mmCIF file of C-alpha atoms in Angstrom:
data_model
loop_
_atom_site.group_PDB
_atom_site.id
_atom_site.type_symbol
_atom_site.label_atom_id
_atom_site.label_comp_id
_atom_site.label_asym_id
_atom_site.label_seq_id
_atom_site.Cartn_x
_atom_site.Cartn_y
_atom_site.Cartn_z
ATOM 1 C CA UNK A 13 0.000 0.000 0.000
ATOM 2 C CA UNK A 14 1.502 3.067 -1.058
ATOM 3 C CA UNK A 15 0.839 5.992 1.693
ATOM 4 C CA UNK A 16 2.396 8.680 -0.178
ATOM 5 C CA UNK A 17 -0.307 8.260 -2.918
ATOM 6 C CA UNK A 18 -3.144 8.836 -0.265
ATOM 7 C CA UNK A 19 -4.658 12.531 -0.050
ATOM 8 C CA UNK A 20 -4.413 12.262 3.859
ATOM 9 C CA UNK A 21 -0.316 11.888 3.854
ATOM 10 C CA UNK A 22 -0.526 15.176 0.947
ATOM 11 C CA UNK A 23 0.972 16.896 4.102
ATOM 12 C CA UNK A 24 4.804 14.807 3.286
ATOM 13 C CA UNK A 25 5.025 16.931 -0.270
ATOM 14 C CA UNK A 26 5.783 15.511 -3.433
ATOM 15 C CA UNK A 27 9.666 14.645 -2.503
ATOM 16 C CA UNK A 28 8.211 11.887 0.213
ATOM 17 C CA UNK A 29 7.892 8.323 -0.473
ATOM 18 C CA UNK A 30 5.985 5.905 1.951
ATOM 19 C CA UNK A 31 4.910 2.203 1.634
ATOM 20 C CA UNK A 32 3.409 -0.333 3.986
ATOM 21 C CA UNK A 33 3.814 -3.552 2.620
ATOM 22 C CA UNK A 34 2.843 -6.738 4.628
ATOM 23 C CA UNK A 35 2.839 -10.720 4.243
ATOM 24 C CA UNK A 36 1.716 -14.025 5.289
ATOM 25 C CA UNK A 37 1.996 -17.867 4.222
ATOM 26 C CA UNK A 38 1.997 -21.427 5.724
ATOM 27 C CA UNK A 39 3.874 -24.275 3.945
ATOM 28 C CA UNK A 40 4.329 -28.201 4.851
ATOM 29 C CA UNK A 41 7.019 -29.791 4.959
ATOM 30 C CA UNK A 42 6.701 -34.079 4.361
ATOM 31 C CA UNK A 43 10.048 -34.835 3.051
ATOM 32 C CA UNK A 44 11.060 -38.267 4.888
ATOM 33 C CA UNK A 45 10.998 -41.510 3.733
ATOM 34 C CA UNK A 46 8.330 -43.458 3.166
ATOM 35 C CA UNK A 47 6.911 -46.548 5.317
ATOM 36 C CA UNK A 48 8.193 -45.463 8.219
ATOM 37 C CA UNK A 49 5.710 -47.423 9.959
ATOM 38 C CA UNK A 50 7.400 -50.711 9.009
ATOM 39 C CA UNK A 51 9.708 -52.367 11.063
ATOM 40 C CA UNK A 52 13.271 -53.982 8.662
ATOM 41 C CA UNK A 53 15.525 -56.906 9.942
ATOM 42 C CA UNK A 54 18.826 -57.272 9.417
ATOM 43 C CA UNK A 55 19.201 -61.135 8.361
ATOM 44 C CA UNK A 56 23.430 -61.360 8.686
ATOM 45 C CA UNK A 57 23.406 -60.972 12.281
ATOM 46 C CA UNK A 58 26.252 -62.892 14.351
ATOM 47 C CA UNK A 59 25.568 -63.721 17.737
ATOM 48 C CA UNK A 60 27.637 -65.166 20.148
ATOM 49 C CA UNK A 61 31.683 -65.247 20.261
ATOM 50 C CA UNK A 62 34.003 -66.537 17.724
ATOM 51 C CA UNK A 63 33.793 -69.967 18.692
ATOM 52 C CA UNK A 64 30.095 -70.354 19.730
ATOM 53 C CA UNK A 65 28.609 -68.174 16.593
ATOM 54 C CA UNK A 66 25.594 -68.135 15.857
ATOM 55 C CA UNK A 67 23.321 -66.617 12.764
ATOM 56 C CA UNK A 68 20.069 -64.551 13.564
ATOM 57 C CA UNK A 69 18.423 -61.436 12.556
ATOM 58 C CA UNK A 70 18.347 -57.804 14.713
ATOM 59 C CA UNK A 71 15.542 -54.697 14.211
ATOM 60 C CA UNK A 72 17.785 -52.150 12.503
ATOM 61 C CA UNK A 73 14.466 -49.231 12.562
ATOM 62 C CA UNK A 74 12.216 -48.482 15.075
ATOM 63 C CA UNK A 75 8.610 -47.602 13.228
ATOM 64 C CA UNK A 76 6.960 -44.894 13.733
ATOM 65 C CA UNK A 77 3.617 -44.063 12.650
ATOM 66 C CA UNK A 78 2.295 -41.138 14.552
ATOM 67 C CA UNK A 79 4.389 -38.647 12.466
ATOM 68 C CA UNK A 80 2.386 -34.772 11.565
ATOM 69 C CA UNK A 81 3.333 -32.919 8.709
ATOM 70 C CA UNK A 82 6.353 -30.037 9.691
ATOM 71 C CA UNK A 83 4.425 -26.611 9.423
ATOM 72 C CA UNK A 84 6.029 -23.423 8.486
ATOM 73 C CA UNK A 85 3.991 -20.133 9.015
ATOM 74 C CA UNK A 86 5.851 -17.030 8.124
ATOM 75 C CA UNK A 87 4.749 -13.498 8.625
ATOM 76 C CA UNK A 88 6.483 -9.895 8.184
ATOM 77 C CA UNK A 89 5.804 -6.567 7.887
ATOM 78 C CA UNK A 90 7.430 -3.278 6.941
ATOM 79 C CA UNK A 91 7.686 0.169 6.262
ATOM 80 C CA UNK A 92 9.779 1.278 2.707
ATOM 81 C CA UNK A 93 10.173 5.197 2.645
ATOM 82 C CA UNK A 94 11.917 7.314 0.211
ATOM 83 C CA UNK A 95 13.020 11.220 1.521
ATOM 84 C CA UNK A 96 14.238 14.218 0.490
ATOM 85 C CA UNK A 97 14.107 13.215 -3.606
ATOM 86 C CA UNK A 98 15.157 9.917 -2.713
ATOM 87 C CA UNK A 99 18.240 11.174 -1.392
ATOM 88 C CA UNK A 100 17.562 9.043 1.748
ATOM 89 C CA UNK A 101 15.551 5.812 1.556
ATOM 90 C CA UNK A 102 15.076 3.059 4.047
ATOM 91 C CA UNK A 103 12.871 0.016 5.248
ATOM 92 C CA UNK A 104 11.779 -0.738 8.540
ATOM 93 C CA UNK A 105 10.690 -4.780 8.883
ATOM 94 C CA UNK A 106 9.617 -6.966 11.121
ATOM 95 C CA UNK A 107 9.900 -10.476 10.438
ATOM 96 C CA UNK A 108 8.577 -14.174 12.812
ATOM 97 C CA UNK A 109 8.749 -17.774 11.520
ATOM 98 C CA UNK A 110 7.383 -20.755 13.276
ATOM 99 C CA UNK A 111 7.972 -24.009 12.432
ATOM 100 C CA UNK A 112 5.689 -26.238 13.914
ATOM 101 C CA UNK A 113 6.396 -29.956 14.607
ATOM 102 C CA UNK A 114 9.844 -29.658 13.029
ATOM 103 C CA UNK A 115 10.658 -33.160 11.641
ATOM 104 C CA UNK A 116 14.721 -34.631 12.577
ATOM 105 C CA UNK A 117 15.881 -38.130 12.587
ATOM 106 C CA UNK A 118 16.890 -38.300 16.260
ATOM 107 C CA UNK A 119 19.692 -40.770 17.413
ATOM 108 C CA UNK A 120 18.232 -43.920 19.250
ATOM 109 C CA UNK A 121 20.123 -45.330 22.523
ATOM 110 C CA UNK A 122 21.648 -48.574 22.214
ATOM 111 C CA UNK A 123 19.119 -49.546 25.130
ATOM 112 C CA UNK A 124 15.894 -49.534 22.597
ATOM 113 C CA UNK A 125 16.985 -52.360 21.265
ATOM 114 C CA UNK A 126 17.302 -51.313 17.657
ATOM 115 C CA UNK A 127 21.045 -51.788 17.017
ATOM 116 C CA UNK A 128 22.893 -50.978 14.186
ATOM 117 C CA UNK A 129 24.789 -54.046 12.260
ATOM 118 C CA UNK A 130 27.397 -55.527 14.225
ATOM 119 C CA UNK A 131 30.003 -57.079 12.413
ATOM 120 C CA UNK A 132 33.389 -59.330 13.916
ATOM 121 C CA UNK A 133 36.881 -58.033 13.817
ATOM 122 C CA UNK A 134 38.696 -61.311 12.709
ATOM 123 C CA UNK A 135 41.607 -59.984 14.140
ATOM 124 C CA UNK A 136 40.374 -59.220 17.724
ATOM 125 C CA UNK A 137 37.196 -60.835 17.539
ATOM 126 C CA UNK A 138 35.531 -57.578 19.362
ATOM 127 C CA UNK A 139 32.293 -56.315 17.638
ATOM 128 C CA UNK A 140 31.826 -53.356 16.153
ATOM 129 C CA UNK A 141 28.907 -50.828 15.150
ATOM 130 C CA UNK A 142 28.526 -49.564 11.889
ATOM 131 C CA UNK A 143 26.347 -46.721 10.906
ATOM 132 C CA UNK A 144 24.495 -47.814 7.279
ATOM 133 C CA UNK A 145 22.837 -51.335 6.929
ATOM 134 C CA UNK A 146 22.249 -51.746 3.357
ATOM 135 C CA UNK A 147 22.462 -47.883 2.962
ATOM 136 C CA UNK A 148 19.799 -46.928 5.391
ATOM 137 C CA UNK A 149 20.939 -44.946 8.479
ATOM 138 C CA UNK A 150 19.664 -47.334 11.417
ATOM 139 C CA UNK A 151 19.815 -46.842 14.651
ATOM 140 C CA UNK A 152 17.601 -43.240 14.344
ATOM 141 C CA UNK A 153 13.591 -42.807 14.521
ATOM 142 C CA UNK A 154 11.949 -39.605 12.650
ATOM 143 C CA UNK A 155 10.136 -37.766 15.172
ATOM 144 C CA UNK A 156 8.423 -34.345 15.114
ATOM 145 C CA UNK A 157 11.039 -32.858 17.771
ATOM 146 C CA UNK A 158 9.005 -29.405 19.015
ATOM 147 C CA UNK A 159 8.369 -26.000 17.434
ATOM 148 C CA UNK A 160 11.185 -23.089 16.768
ATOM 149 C CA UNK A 161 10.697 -19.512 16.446
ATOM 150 C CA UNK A 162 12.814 -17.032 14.711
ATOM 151 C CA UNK A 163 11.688 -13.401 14.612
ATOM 152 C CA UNK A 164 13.519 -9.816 14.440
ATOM 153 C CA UNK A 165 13.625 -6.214 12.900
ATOM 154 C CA UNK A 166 15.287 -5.213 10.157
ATOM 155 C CA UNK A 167 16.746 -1.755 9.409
ATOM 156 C CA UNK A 168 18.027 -0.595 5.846
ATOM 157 C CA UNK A 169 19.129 2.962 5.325
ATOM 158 C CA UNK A 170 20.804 4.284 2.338
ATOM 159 C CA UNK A 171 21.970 8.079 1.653
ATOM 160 C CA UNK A 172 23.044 9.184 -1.547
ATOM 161 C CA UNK A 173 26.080 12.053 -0.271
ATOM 162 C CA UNK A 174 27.690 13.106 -3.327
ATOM 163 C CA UNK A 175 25.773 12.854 -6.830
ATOM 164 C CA UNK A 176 28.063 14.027 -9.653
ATOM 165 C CA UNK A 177 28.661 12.951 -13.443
ATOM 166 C CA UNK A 178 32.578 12.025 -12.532
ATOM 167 C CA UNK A 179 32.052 10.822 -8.508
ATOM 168 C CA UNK A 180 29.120 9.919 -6.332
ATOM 169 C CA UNK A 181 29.216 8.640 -2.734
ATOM 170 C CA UNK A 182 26.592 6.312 -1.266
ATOM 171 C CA UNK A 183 26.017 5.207 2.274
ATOM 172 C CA UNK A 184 24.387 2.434 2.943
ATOM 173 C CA UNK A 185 23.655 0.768 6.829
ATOM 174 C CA UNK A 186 22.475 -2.408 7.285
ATOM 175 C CA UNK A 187 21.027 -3.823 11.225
#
């Protein structure tokens, strides 16, 4: 909305520039993999020591099926203004974004139960805890972790000092 264009701000002259400009959207976020609510085996496990071994199979995901879409709801607001000729300009802003039910694959404790593979060291015959099983992460559950809210002003102000054909000098502040 431009202000300066209204009869009731004729009172700034004709060298004044004033705008109100204001916004507001949602938007979803889904983007995890699909059928999360199924639970996969590893079938290679080794249980048992080197000796006694033993084949079986382990969880390797822990499903999850109460998941909500990530929500995203951004709003800001702001004054643009133009003085003196446009000699000095500006914006004023204020800006908030919540994201609601923010989605994050969290790391599980080794105490759920869902273990990632385990494979033997032939050498020392300790076991050992890789990260991928058959190039899926394990181990982690997506989760919709809680909400986070970022909000502020913004400040822009620009002067133009000098104006010539052969120099000009412009200031310009940023907060």
């Amino acid at each position: 909305w431009t202000l300066s264009e209204e009869d009731f701000m004729s009172f700034l002259g004709g060298s004044t520039y004033m705008r109100l400009r204001a916004s507001y959207g949602e938007v979803g976020n889904q983007n995890v993999p699909g059928n999360l609510q199924v639970i996969n085996y590893y079938q290679q496990a080794v249980y048992g020591s080197r000796e006694m071994a033993s084949n079986g199979t382990l969880p390797t995901n822990m499903p999850v099926g109460d998941l909500t879409w990530e929500t995203t709801k951004s709003f800001d607001f702001g004054l643009e203004f133009g003085l003196f000729n446009d000699q000095i300009n500006g914006t004023i802003g204020y800006y908030q974004r919540l994201v609601i039910d923010m989605l994050l694959e969290q790391q599980l404790p080794f105490s759920a139960g869902i273990a990632p593979r385990v494979d033997v060291i032939p050498d020392d015959g300790d076991f050992r805890f890789l990260s991928q099983v058959d190039g899926n992460i394990s181990n982690r559950a997506w989760t919709n972790v809680g909400n986070m809210l970022n909000q502020g002003l913004e400040l822009e102000l620009s002067t133009y000092n000098i104006q010539r054909s052969e120099f000009s000098w412009q200031t310009t502040l940023n907060l």
